[in-house]
Every structure is written in structure tokens, then in C-alpha cells.
Amino acid sequence: MKRFKKRLFSFILIISFGLIPAITCQFFTREPTDKNIHIRNFRYGKDPSVIRCNRGDRLHLTFSTEDTGHSFFLEEFDMDVKVSPASDEVSVFKTTDPTKEPVIAKEVSFTAEHPGLLNYIVSKSNYRCHVWCGPMHAFEQGKLVIFPNTLLFFSLGCLIGILFLWLRSVFRNPAEPENPKITDLLEKSGFLQKIILSRWPQIILTILALVMMYMVIMISIFGTKVSGRNLGVLMMWAVWLFLLVAILTPLFGRSWCTICPLPFFGDWLQRRSLFSPERGQTKGYHNRFYGLFLKWPDKLKNSWLRLIVFLILSTFSTTLVAMPWVSGLAILMLLLVPTLMSFIWELRAFCRYVCPVSVFVAPFSEMSTVTLKNKSQSVCDKCKPHFCQKGSPSGWACPYGLNVGEMKDNNDCGLCLECVRSCSYKNVSLFRRPFGSESVVRSLSEAWLTIAIFTIAIVYSVLYLGVWPVVRDYVNILDKQNWDLFGIYSLIVWILVLVIVPAILYALAFIGRGLSKITISTKDVFLAYTGVLLPLGLMLWIAFVIPMLFVNITFIAQSASDPFGWGWDFFGTANIPWHQFLPQYVPWFQAFFILTGTYFSLKNLRKKWLNFQMNSNQLLKISLPIGLFLISVTVFMLFFFTN
């Protein structure tokens, strides 16, 4: 109850800091005026890409196109303006009823205000194109910002409240350790324990995931080439990515790895069974395994290889999303490679050292509310057979080569749950813990991996959610063949990830160590600084994937009814009109998650130094450089998402 009251007080205080500027800005509105704006449409953007006006302004829009047909789709104001290169007139449809006869006009006028309470809280809307004009059509958009920008002022006020709470915690009991409360989930629930111990539920879910992956591959390769109507692309990059980033990883850690179909065939080839571990001895393990079962090279037992694989796929992300057959082949390769690797190397070598998905889920699993650990360290210390790592008659050896008694965090654990089954002492369990309890970076390769996913979240937001068509020209190798610009883009991204951002963080670590005059090495401070990025990094990703799903919900329903684009209509939804999901609230969701990430990053920043017996002055000085960095990123992303 005491912890709940403390959190409630913090929440109310932060909201109060936000309400003060949000309410104050309402008294600084300007008198409405008339604005004449000409919107130039082209592949793949609009000019102006941002329209700023005051509440109540009367906007008079005219349109032209430089190439093919386009549209100006502004759902919050119930308009979809079709622009044709053959006419200086436009057809104005209603988004609420697109079957209604359109109004033909040379100018479209509307008042920049919303009904009721929305008029005071909705400040930003996205206008999009609803006429397919090429492979990068989905990224053609612009922003309408109505002043006063309540959300921006509210967000900045909340940020000040977060900083106030953080500074208060620094100067108030800086050396007081925090012991997060954890709860044994299996001990509390016999039903959950039976589900975990039985392999049937896990295998059924894995086979279902495998069937879904098969469907994604087939539809991506043989379905329509229009990515926005290809169910394979939508299921992979809208639905699955949203579930992985916004739900599975933050709430359940590496739970996707529990049912991931990628190692399914490889596991079967090595074990020759889905249910019963085969007795025997294979290179020190207590189970019988098949294949060459070679040791993975020691020099590659780090995060560098999977970081490179992740960066390669990230660099070509536009091609993966915009060209369905490329996406399908990439997923097929991700299924074949671990299967082939299982013939040669022991256990799940692909998952441990190559898998690009683990680049995301491994570091962010530390933020989750679910963790796997032992019940008693003394029991593990007395255990000589190491059943959790080496296997037993009731469970296979850990596919990730881990000993539960030596695990300090869940970075490397894929939650396959074999250790729960194989431990003869019943000393392994799943636990519930507070969100954001850990943020440990153990090595330089993990530090670079963490920096990569943090940086790529910002790059993707600018690239896919930004309004600047010139930025997208740098990745358009699909129809414009901008290979020279693409080379510059790739070089910039790789240098940012591998050189510039790490150099900035290392310099900040050097400054923080010098200011505080502590005896910790600069490398250790750098690793600690990098771990602090994890909460904000996870929330940046959630803010990025929200519009990816919310914008495409209607297209998912359409494509589910006609998965291959062959004119089918299984569910009667193939031709329903396009509607976005809660478009007026998307910026609010994004601002909320960015501020939440900053709150937990600053909270974890304080926790990093509790074991070093620092006074308040030292704690502030060592935290100040990375704190300023976090605040700068937060302010930038708040402006980006809300203004």
C-alpha cells in the first residue's frame, strides 16, 4: 500500500506539472484568420509538409499534382480530396461515407477546430494519401498543427515534473537501496505450473506460429505486390511487430522466444523428439543429441555478429516493407538458416549469436515484468549435475547454454522453460517483478547492441513517420533507383550506430567520472550509461509502432478477406472504406510512452550508483551528463511526435 501511495503521488505530481502550462496556453489564443494554402502533391510527399494554424482559422486549400493521382486524406475533418493531373478541380469525398457522391470544387475550405473537448486537447493531425502511387506510397504524409498546442505544453510540463521528482530522489536518501518485490508465479498458481511443465501448450502455440509464418511467406511472395494490401506484409510488420514491441517484450520478456518457430525444425533434428528427452551423453550433456554438435567459436560468443545482421536488415527495411516478395524471402531465410545451423553447431547457436530478433528482445527483456530465476541460491550452489544447463531425464539441456544458478539477468535466457522441467530440485520458477527492474549491460558488444536499437528507433521514426520527402528519397531504391543517396544514408546510419552515438556516450562517461571524482573506470561508467538508455529506448520503439498498426487496421481487415489480392471476399471486409484507429489520440499515446521511458531511465540512473556509497553531490555530478542527454532526446522526440 505504501508503494502504491508513493506511485500515485508521483503520478499526480507529474500530471499537475503538465496541467499548468496546458491550461495557461489556452489564454494565449489568437484571433482566427483566413489562410490560403496551395498543396503540391508528388511522389512521395506533399508541399507544404507541415501546416501550422491557429484554432478557429479558416483554411482555404487548393491542390495540384506533379505526376500521378494523389489525395489529401484528413480523417479528423472528414475529408478525402482526390487530386487528378488531368484537371484543376478536385473531388471531395467524406471519410465517414466514401460512397456518397463527391463534391467537385477548385477550392476546399474548413475551419481548424474540433467539436467539444477535443478542440482543446487535439493539436496535431496527419494528412495522408489514399491513392496508390508507387511502392513508397504509405510514407506520403504531412502534418496539420493547430495552436495553441496543448499536448506539447502538457508534455513539456510533465517532463519538468519528472525532472523535479528525479532531483528530489537524488538529494533525498541517495544511498538507500531499493529491493523490488518479486512473486513466484508458479507457486501461486498450480494451473500455470501444470501448463509450464507440460510441453503440449508450448508446442501447440509454436506450431500455430509456424503456420502463421508459412502463411506470411506464401502470401508475401505470391500475393499482391501492393504492400498496403498484402496480408503477409501487414501481419509481419504491423501486427507482429506491434505485439512484439508493445505487449510481449515489456510485459512478458522473451516470451516470443518461447513459441518462436525459427528453431523448431532445428530442435527436432537435434533431439529427434518433441516431447521426451532421449537419455544418453553427448559432449558433456545428459541428453542424446544428433548432428555434428560442434562448439560455437569462442571469438564469436558475443553480440557483434547479430548486431551486424540486425544493421543489414535495418538498412534495407524500406525494401522489406515496400516489396512483399523480398519480405517473404527474408522470412524464409530466417527459417532456413537456423535449421541448417542445427546440423553443425550445438543447441540453438542461431538464437544465441545470430538472430536479429534477439537484438531487440534480449536487452529489452530486462524491462519486463516476468523473469526466470532460481528460488534458492544455496540449492543451486550444492547442485553438482547442473541439470538446468546439462539436461536430465525430464528436460533437455538448456538450448542457450545457461546455468540458472549463475544467471544474474535474463538477457540470454530465451524462456524455453526446459530448466523448469529438468531441475530435479524444483528450484527454477517464473517470477513477477516491477517493470524496469533491471538495466544491465555487461560487455562492450552488448553496449553497442543497446546503442543500435536506441538509435534505430529514432532513425525509423524520422524516416517513416517524418514529413520530409527528401529524407525518404535517400532510401528510395525501389522506383527512383537512388543508389547513390542510399549509399549515403547507409553510411550515415552505420556511422551513427557504430561510431558517433557510442563516442558521445563515452565522452559523457568520461565527463561524469571526472566531475564526480569516483574510482570507477570510464568503461564501467560507459556501460552503466548505456544500460540507462533501455527504458527510453523501449518506449521510443512503442511510440514508433503505434501508428504502424493504428493506421493499417482497416487494411488488415481488407486483406484478411482477400489475402492474395485475387478478388476474394471471405469475411465481407475486402472493400470496406479505410478508417484509421483513434488518429486524434496517437500523438497523446506517443507522448505518454516517451515520458514514461524518460521517467524509468532517470529512475534507473539513480539506482545504478546506490551500491557505491556516493553522497548527493557525487550522485548528481555522475548522473548529470547522461541525464542531460536523455532530456535532450526526450525534448526532441516530444517536438517530433507532437509538433
XYZ file of C-alpha atoms in Angstrom:
643
model
C 0.000 0.000 0.000
C 2.871 2.362 0.820
C 4.441 1.708 -2.586
C 1.095 2.329 -4.311
C 0.588 5.642 -2.476
C 4.088 6.729 -3.459
C 3.451 5.963 -7.111
C 0.067 7.663 -7.030
C 1.639 10.775 -5.519
C 4.337 10.821 -8.219
C 1.727 10.416 -10.978
C -0.467 13.212 -9.629
C 2.539 15.491 -9.220
C 3.721 14.903 -12.798
C 0.204 15.486 -14.195
C -0.050 18.695 -12.141
C 3.182 19.983 -13.640
C 1.731 19.243 -17.082
C -1.652 20.840 -16.496
C -0.214 24.224 -15.526
C 1.267 25.090 -18.977
C -1.509 23.165 -20.777
C -4.202 25.333 -19.186
C -2.144 28.528 -19.340
C -1.583 28.262 -23.100
C -5.359 28.330 -23.668
C -5.380 32.024 -22.701
C -2.923 32.949 -25.455
C -5.029 32.069 -28.480
C -5.008 34.413 -31.455
C -7.956 35.755 -33.371
C -8.964 33.417 -36.223
C -7.945 34.462 -39.729
C -8.316 33.154 -43.262
C -5.345 31.277 -44.729
C -4.920 30.415 -48.404
C -2.699 27.353 -48.861
C -1.741 25.564 -52.050
C -0.784 21.902 -51.565
C 1.537 20.406 -54.147
C 1.361 16.596 -54.354
C 4.105 14.360 -55.703
C 5.766 11.004 -55.166
C 6.291 10.660 -52.183
C 5.258 13.715 -50.226
C 3.377 16.956 -50.046
C 4.391 20.595 -50.018
C 3.844 22.114 -47.532
C 4.588 19.054 -45.449
C 3.506 20.901 -42.290
C 0.579 23.300 -41.999
C 0.529 25.420 -38.844
C -2.511 27.484 -37.966
C -4.423 28.861 -35.006
C -7.579 27.424 -33.521
C -10.576 28.679 -35.483
C -8.605 29.695 -38.592
C -10.443 29.234 -41.866
C -8.195 27.256 -44.224
C -8.724 27.545 -47.979
C -6.862 24.761 -49.793
C -6.086 24.357 -53.461
C -4.293 21.344 -54.933
C -2.061 20.237 -57.773
C -0.070 17.126 -58.625
C 3.257 16.839 -60.400
C 2.911 13.249 -61.557
C 0.053 10.818 -60.943
C -3.180 10.960 -58.957
C -2.974 11.661 -55.221
C -5.290 12.508 -52.372
C -5.435 14.652 -49.250
C -6.914 12.340 -46.596
C -7.639 14.160 -43.314
C -9.890 11.885 -41.280
C -10.301 14.166 -38.263
C -12.005 16.713 -40.538
C -13.936 14.128 -42.583
C -12.330 14.844 -45.948
C -10.612 12.839 -48.652
C -9.706 15.143 -51.544
C -8.865 13.288 -54.776
C -6.387 15.175 -56.951
C -6.032 14.357 -60.643
C -3.291 15.550 -63.037
C -5.909 15.914 -65.772
C -7.992 18.559 -64.023
C -7.597 21.660 -61.881
C -10.709 20.587 -59.986
C -10.737 18.068 -57.153
C -13.288 15.531 -55.913
C -14.065 15.905 -52.214
C -15.257 12.698 -50.536
C -16.367 12.221 -46.939
C -14.256 9.729 -44.975
C -17.344 8.809 -42.947
C -19.223 7.800 -46.110
C -16.941 7.487 -49.156
C -19.806 6.025 -51.228
C -21.602 9.363 -51.138
C -21.432 11.450 -54.312
C -18.294 13.651 -54.133
C -18.332 17.421 -54.304
C -16.402 18.827 -57.295
C -14.540 22.022 -56.426
C -11.438 24.060 -57.144
C -11.003 25.023 -53.502
C -11.646 23.169 -50.266
C -12.339 25.163 -47.108
C -12.681 24.080 -43.482
C -12.323 25.562 -40.015
C -9.389 24.370 -37.910
C -11.280 23.368 -34.799
C -12.672 20.200 -33.271
C -16.004 19.646 -31.513
C -16.320 19.865 -27.738
C -13.386 18.948 -25.512
C -11.351 17.705 -28.480
C -10.977 21.324 -29.553
C -8.730 21.910 -26.535
C -6.724 18.691 -26.449
C -6.207 17.701 -30.110
C -3.477 19.838 -31.607
C -1.931 17.683 -34.327
C -3.369 15.647 -37.177
C -1.740 13.749 -40.028
C -2.900 14.165 -43.596
C -2.131 11.232 -45.847
C -2.519 9.994 -49.413
C -5.219 7.431 -50.197
C -4.355 6.841 -53.848
C -1.682 4.210 -54.501
C 1.065 5.944 -56.444
C 4.079 3.650 -56.071
C 5.916 1.289 -53.696
C 6.563 4.028 -51.103
C 3.005 5.345 -51.184
C 2.455 4.500 -47.487
C 5.011 7.101 -46.404
C 3.380 10.034 -48.212
C 2.045 12.259 -45.434
C 2.071 15.678 -43.784
C 1.019 17.284 -40.505
C -1.596 19.830 -39.512
C -0.685 21.557 -36.231
C -3.287 23.754 -34.536
C -2.134 26.288 -31.954
C -2.197 26.511 -29.007
C -0.503 23.108 -28.957
C -1.973 21.757 -25.742
C -0.229 18.385 -25.995
C 3.227 19.892 -26.478
C 2.895 22.230 -23.493
C 1.387 19.470 -21.366
C 4.222 17.087 -22.286
C 6.956 19.619 -21.544
C 5.302 20.398 -18.216
C 5.191 16.692 -17.341
C 8.869 16.413 -18.241
C 9.657 19.182 -15.747
C 7.659 17.241 -13.152
C 9.682 14.098 -13.877
C 12.931 16.053 -13.505
C 11.680 17.511 -10.209
C 10.968 14.030 -8.819
C 14.338 12.746 -10.012
C 16.276 15.621 -8.420
C 14.251 15.160 -5.248
C 15.250 11.480 -5.137
C 18.927 12.363 -5.697
C 19.071 14.685 -2.711
C 16.799 12.601 -0.517
C 18.284 9.265 0.616
C 20.750 8.843 -2.279
C 22.315 5.779 -0.692
C 19.076 3.983 0.125
C 18.916 0.703 -1.868
C 15.689 -0.446 -3.420
C 14.666 -4.100 -3.309
C 11.938 -4.732 -5.878
C 9.260 -7.137 -4.701
C 9.076 -10.342 -6.739
C 6.353 -13.006 -6.665
C 6.714 -16.669 -7.588
C 4.083 -17.189 -10.280
C 4.229 -20.987 -10.342
C 3.944 -21.324 -6.571
C 0.851 -19.111 -6.573
C -0.857 -20.976 -9.416
C -0.939 -24.765 -9.702
C -2.752 -24.425 -13.034
C 0.050 -22.295 -14.514
C 2.603 -24.762 -13.177
C 0.871 -27.634 -14.980
C 0.834 -25.642 -18.230
C 4.553 -24.868 -17.933
C 5.572 -28.430 -17.062
C 3.528 -29.888 -19.909
C 5.064 -29.441 -23.348
C 1.736 -29.607 -25.169
C 0.668 -25.945 -24.798
C 4.093 -24.657 -25.835
C 4.321 -26.962 -28.853
C 0.773 -26.163 -29.983
C 1.473 -22.422 -29.822
C 4.772 -22.906 -31.653
C 3.073 -24.894 -34.432
C 0.392 -22.204 -34.726
C 3.150 -19.580 -35.009
C 4.825 -21.770 -37.644
C 1.575 -21.996 -39.632
C 1.201 -18.221 -39.434
C 4.795 -17.789 -40.628
C 4.130 -20.174 -43.540
C 1.067 -18.125 -44.497
C 3.067 -14.884 -44.259
C 5.781 -16.296 -46.525
C 3.334 -17.625 -49.132
C 1.155 -14.507 -49.201
C 4.167 -12.169 -49.283
C 5.704 -13.973 -52.257
C 2.613 -14.887 -54.269
C 0.129 -12.234 -53.150
C -0.430 -8.706 -54.392
C 2.640 -6.547 -54.912
C 0.922 -3.601 -53.206
C 2.394 -3.781 -49.719
C -0.517 -1.928 -48.109
C -2.898 -4.668 -49.277
C -0.568 -7.648 -48.840
C -1.662 -9.562 -45.748
C 1.793 -11.103 -45.307
C 3.467 -7.714 -45.020
C 0.730 -6.342 -42.764
C 0.778 -9.351 -40.441
C 4.563 -9.213 -40.123
C 5.370 -5.505 -39.932
C 2.148 -4.102 -38.459
C 0.571 -6.799 -36.267
C 3.519 -8.991 -35.195
C 5.910 -6.065 -34.748
C 3.354 -4.221 -32.612
C 2.680 -7.285 -30.461
C 6.405 -7.959 -30.032
C 7.363 -4.370 -29.206
C 4.362 -3.037 -27.294
C 2.986 -6.095 -25.479
C 5.065 -9.288 -25.410
C 8.503 -7.857 -24.629
C 7.604 -5.223 -21.993
C 5.098 -7.452 -20.195
C 6.495 -10.962 -20.672
C 10.160 -10.538 -21.623
C 11.417 -13.045 -24.173
C 8.080 -14.846 -24.324
C 8.198 -14.668 -28.126
C 11.291 -16.902 -27.969
C 9.160 -19.410 -26.013
C 6.975 -20.056 -29.063
C 9.231 -18.793 -31.861
C 9.029 -21.155 -34.873
C 12.526 -20.329 -36.190
C 14.383 -23.000 -34.130
C 11.523 -25.534 -34.319
C 12.906 -27.779 -37.062
C 16.473 -27.437 -35.803
C 15.448 -28.553 -32.320
C 13.679 -31.580 -33.773
C 16.680 -32.531 -35.908
C 18.987 -32.362 -32.884
C 16.618 -34.075 -30.434
C 14.591 -36.357 -32.744
C 11.655 -35.820 -30.418
C 9.202 -33.110 -29.465
C 8.155 -34.436 -26.078
C 10.517 -36.924 -24.414
C 14.225 -36.142 -23.803
C 16.341 -39.048 -25.003
C 18.692 -40.499 -22.399
C 22.385 -40.516 -23.233
C 25.556 -38.479 -23.142
C 26.540 -36.002 -25.852
C 29.690 -33.959 -25.270
C 29.046 -33.432 -21.576
C 25.263 -33.085 -21.797
C 22.905 -35.556 -20.121
C 20.745 -35.998 -23.247
C 21.302 -37.673 -26.599
C 21.718 -35.119 -29.410
C 22.239 -35.663 -33.156
C 24.239 -33.845 -35.804
C 27.851 -32.649 -35.639
C 27.040 -30.698 -32.457
C 30.177 -28.598 -32.709
C 31.103 -25.885 -30.231
C 30.482 -22.332 -31.390
C 33.763 -20.405 -31.958
C 34.831 -18.598 -28.782
C 35.657 -15.404 -30.691
C 32.040 -15.151 -31.848
C 30.474 -15.687 -28.407
C 29.313 -12.087 -28.164
C 26.743 -9.753 -29.676
C 28.747 -8.431 -32.637
C 27.525 -10.898 -35.280
C 23.826 -10.462 -34.542
C 24.350 -6.698 -34.385
C 25.743 -6.761 -37.936
C 22.818 -8.920 -39.145
C 20.385 -6.527 -37.476
C 22.016 -3.477 -39.079
C 21.928 -5.065 -42.535
C 18.211 -5.814 -42.246
C 17.576 -2.369 -40.725
C 19.371 -0.669 -43.617
C 17.108 -2.397 -46.154
C 13.952 -2.045 -44.040
C 12.179 0.092 -46.644
C 12.680 -2.601 -49.272
C 11.422 -5.275 -46.867
C 8.244 -3.315 -46.121
C 7.510 -1.942 -49.586
C 8.297 -5.080 -51.638
C 6.308 -8.044 -50.275
C 8.259 -10.759 -52.093
C 11.527 -9.505 -50.590
C 9.940 -9.604 -47.155
C 8.733 -13.154 -47.778
C 12.156 -14.361 -48.907
C 13.835 -12.714 -45.917
C 11.487 -14.521 -43.512
C 12.064 -17.794 -45.372
C 15.817 -17.345 -44.948
C 15.327 -16.698 -41.234
C 13.571 -20.063 -41.069
C 16.127 -21.995 -43.131
C 19.332 -20.651 -41.589
C 18.722 -21.886 -38.003
C 17.615 -25.253 -39.393
C 20.862 -25.640 -41.362
C 22.943 -24.381 -38.438
C 21.463 -27.080 -36.189
C 23.214 -29.740 -38.294
C 26.587 -28.209 -37.461
C 26.587 -26.364 -34.138
C 25.291 -27.361 -30.740
C 21.996 -26.256 -29.245
C 20.408 -23.020 -30.563
C 23.513 -21.337 -31.951
C 21.395 -19.197 -34.277
C 19.214 -17.860 -31.457
C 22.221 -17.156 -29.241
C 24.593 -15.495 -31.691
C 22.845 -14.621 -34.995
C 19.102 -13.952 -34.604
C 18.249 -10.293 -35.395
C 15.026 -10.502 -33.364
C 17.063 -11.244 -30.234
C 18.838 -7.915 -30.779
C 15.580 -6.319 -29.717
C 14.079 -8.769 -27.242
C 17.272 -9.633 -25.338
C 18.144 -6.163 -23.957
C 14.537 -5.054 -23.501
C 13.608 -8.275 -21.676
C 15.281 -6.675 -18.664
C 12.425 -4.174 -18.579
C 9.718 -6.843 -18.461
C 7.500 -7.783 -15.543
C 8.367 -11.501 -15.882
C 11.731 -13.065 -15.075
C 13.098 -16.596 -14.741
C 15.392 -17.327 -11.810
C 16.116 -19.807 -9.061
C 14.177 -19.955 -5.817
C 17.207 -20.565 -3.637
C 20.819 -19.799 -4.499
C 22.087 -22.247 -1.874
C 20.279 -25.132 -3.602
C 21.971 -24.220 -6.899
C 25.362 -23.966 -5.180
C 25.026 -27.531 -3.884
C 23.894 -28.932 -7.243
C 26.732 -30.793 -8.993
C 24.985 -32.307 -12.085
C 23.710 -28.859 -13.188
C 20.526 -30.358 -14.624
C 19.254 -26.926 -15.750
C 22.279 -26.492 -18.009
C 23.177 -30.088 -18.909
C 19.729 -31.656 -19.031
C 18.045 -34.549 -17.225
C 15.571 -37.372 -17.985
C 12.709 -34.890 -17.548
C 14.113 -31.964 -19.534
C 16.555 -31.163 -22.313
C 19.774 -29.293 -21.762
C 19.362 -25.512 -21.889
C 19.341 -24.539 -25.595
C 21.071 -21.292 -24.600
C 23.841 -22.971 -22.571
C 22.853 -21.263 -19.311
C 23.171 -22.308 -15.705
C 20.309 -20.819 -13.690
C 22.482 -20.637 -10.598
C 24.894 -18.339 -12.436
C 22.281 -16.126 -14.127
C 22.250 -12.516 -12.945
C 19.751 -11.286 -15.529
C 17.510 -12.567 -18.337
C 19.369 -11.151 -21.335
C 20.432 -14.521 -22.716
C 17.526 -16.639 -21.479
C 15.035 -17.479 -24.245
C 12.372 -18.691 -21.770
C 12.253 -22.134 -23.393
C 11.283 -23.377 -19.889
C 13.355 -26.558 -20.150
C 15.192 -25.685 -16.929
C 11.883 -25.619 -15.052
C 11.278 -29.190 -16.232
C 14.819 -30.524 -15.921
C 15.650 -29.251 -12.425
C 15.281 -32.245 -10.089
C 15.092 -29.924 -7.072
C 12.170 -27.860 -8.446
C 14.290 -24.792 -7.796
C 13.559 -22.866 -11.003
C 10.462 -20.735 -11.465
C 8.918 -17.714 -13.172
C 8.587 -14.569 -11.107
C 6.626 -11.350 -11.448
C 8.555 -8.165 -10.714
C 8.059 -4.394 -11.139
C 8.521 -3.009 -14.635
C 12.012 -1.708 -15.393
C 13.716 -3.512 -12.503
C 16.918 -4.216 -14.439
C 19.007 -2.357 -16.987
C 22.317 -4.202 -17.030
C 24.851 -4.008 -19.866
C 27.668 -6.468 -19.260
C 30.079 -6.005 -22.157
C 31.082 -3.648 -24.950
C 29.304 -5.771 -27.573
C 26.081 -5.530 -25.554
C 26.647 -1.793 -25.162
C 26.879 -1.309 -28.932
C 23.821 -3.512 -29.407
C 21.829 -1.388 -26.942
C 23.012 1.795 -28.632
C 21.985 0.354 -32.004
C 18.371 -0.366 -31.074
C 18.100 3.000 -29.319
C 19.452 4.891 -32.337
C 17.495 2.898 -34.932
C 14.232 3.723 -33.110
C 14.910 7.432 -33.675
C 16.094 6.887 -37.263
C 12.971 4.876 -38.116
C 10.694 7.500 -36.561
C 12.265 10.243 -38.666
C 12.323 8.094 -41.798
C 8.843 6.558 -41.677
C 6.826 8.970 -39.530
C 8.504 12.202 -40.540
C 7.114 14.607 -43.113
C 10.284 15.259 -45.097
C 10.174 13.629 -48.556
C 13.835 14.471 -49.115
C 14.719 12.042 -46.299
C 12.774 9.232 -47.956
C 14.493 9.965 -51.262
C 17.669 8.682 -49.622
C 16.178 5.197 -49.199
C 14.170 5.041 -52.425
C 15.952 2.374 -54.419
C 12.588 0.887 -55.396
C 11.405 3.074 -58.252
C 13.767 6.073 -58.227
C 16.887 3.873 -58.058
C 18.652 6.381 -55.788
C 21.591 4.087 -55.093
C 23.994 6.971 -54.569
C 21.715 8.573 -51.957
C 21.041 5.156 -50.441
C 24.776 4.656 -50.015
C 24.990 7.972 -48.147
C 22.001 7.023 -45.972
C 23.515 3.616 -45.134
C 26.863 5.176 -44.284
C 25.223 7.761 -42.025
C 23.176 5.131 -40.146
C 26.123 2.775 -39.634
C 28.436 5.585 -38.504
C 25.753 6.883 -36.137
C 25.271 3.454 -34.589
C 28.858 2.265 -34.513
C 30.822 5.494 -34.004
C 29.021 8.768 -33.266
C 26.485 7.780 -30.570
C 28.943 5.457 -28.746
C 31.563 8.234 -28.867
C 29.079 10.722 -27.399
C 28.165 8.336 -24.576
C 31.817 7.512 -23.868
C 32.655 11.221 -23.735
C 29.745 11.786 -21.354
C 31.005 8.899 -19.196
C 34.467 10.470 -19.123
C 32.975 13.826 -18.093
C 30.718 12.252 -15.456
C 33.589 10.303 -13.943
C 35.735 13.441 -13.838
C 33.039 15.603 -12.283
C 32.190 13.112 -9.549
C 35.804 12.055 -8.880
C 34.778 8.443 -8.315
C 37.161 5.494 -8.600
C 35.076 3.596 -11.174
C 36.677 3.176 -14.599
C 35.360 5.170 -17.551
C 34.434 1.887 -19.251
C 32.211 0.853 -16.329
C 30.544 4.266 -16.298
C 30.018 3.943 -20.061
C 28.361 0.520 -19.611
C 26.150 1.942 -16.872
C 25.197 4.919 -19.047
C 24.317 2.563 -21.898
C 22.038 0.496 -19.652
C 20.159 3.656 -18.717
C 19.060 4.002 -22.366
C 16.974 0.820 -22.221
C 13.664 2.155 -20.757
C 13.558 5.198 -23.034
C 14.685 3.070 -25.977
C 11.846 0.594 -25.460
C 9.288 3.402 -25.240
C 10.697 5.016 -28.396
C 10.006 1.757 -30.205
C 6.468 1.571 -28.812
C 5.832 5.165 -29.923
C 7.076 4.186 -33.381
C 4.949 1.047 -33.852
C 1.663 2.538 -32.596
C 0.826 4.372 -35.865
C 2.151 1.405 -37.874
C -0.764 -0.633 -36.511
C -3.393 2.061 -35.938
C -3.154 3.411 -39.499
C -3.368 -0.061 -41.059
C -6.171 -1.713 -39.074
C -8.670 -1.309 -41.921
C -6.170 -2.617 -44.477
C -5.602 -5.680 -42.268
C -9.350 -6.387 -42.269
C -9.494 -5.870 -46.046
C -6.501 -8.124 -46.717
C -7.709 -10.851 -44.348
C -10.793 -11.145 -46.530
C -8.702 -11.197 -49.728
C -5.211 -12.351 -48.623
C -3.667 -12.789 -52.086
C -5.414 -9.829 -53.716
C -7.196 -12.159 -56.126
C -10.681 -10.684 -55.734
C -11.851 -12.903 -52.873
C -14.072 -11.652 -50.030
C -14.153 -14.332 -47.310
C -15.412 -12.127 -44.479
C -17.161 -9.370 -46.411
C -14.493 -6.827 -45.462
C -12.443 -6.706 -48.679
C -13.968 -3.419 -49.804
C -14.751 -1.624 -46.563
C -13.680 2.056 -46.503
C -10.350 2.993 -44.937
C -10.508 4.310 -41.391
C -7.623 4.854 -39.031
C -7.912 3.807 -35.408
C -8.104 6.763 -32.984
C -5.915 9.031 -35.159
C -6.519 12.089 -32.951
C -5.107 10.294 -29.902
C -1.985 8.764 -31.463
C 0.258 11.764 -30.552
C -1.012 11.539 -26.961
C -0.096 7.861 -26.786
C 3.330 8.618 -28.223
C 3.992 11.464 -25.775
C 2.848 9.280 -22.867
C 5.263 6.478 -23.746
C 8.188 8.842 -24.341
C 7.664 10.451 -20.930
C 7.256 7.023 -19.306
C 10.562 5.903 -20.802
C 12.304 9.034 -19.537
C 10.857 8.509 -16.052
C 12.179 4.949 -15.815
C 15.529 5.823 -17.416
C 16.127 8.559 -14.830
C 14.916 6.274 -12.067
C 17.331 3.538 -13.151
C 20.104 6.115 -13.499
C 19.810 6.832 -9.794
C 19.710 3.117 -8.930
C 22.939 2.477 -10.858
C 25.076 4.126 -8.197
C 23.357 3.058 -4.974
C 25.997 0.431 -4.224
C 28.891 2.896 -4.483
C 28.126 4.840 -1.285
C 28.030 8.229 -3.020
C 26.823 11.422 -1.433
C 24.157 13.543 -3.126
C 26.707 15.826 -4.749
C 28.604 12.937 -6.341
C 25.404 11.217 -7.441
C 24.204 14.383 -9.158
C 27.511 15.001 -10.913
C 27.942 11.481 -12.274
C 24.290 11.444 -13.409
C 24.232 14.914 -14.936
C 25.909 14.204 -18.343
C 23.736 11.227 -19.307
C 20.713 12.918 -17.690
C 21.107 15.913 -19.988
C 21.470 13.542 -22.944
C 18.219 11.741 -22.021
C 16.381 15.042 -21.575
C 17.645 16.329 -24.927
C 16.459 13.200 -26.729
C 13.111 13.381 -24.930
C 12.530 17.020 -25.853
C 13.459 16.324 -29.483
C 11.096 13.345 -29.728
C 8.277 15.214 -27.977
C 8.557 18.010 -30.524
C 8.758 15.440 -33.303
C 5.655 13.500 -32.255
C 3.515 16.421 -31.072
C 4.599 19.436 -33.101
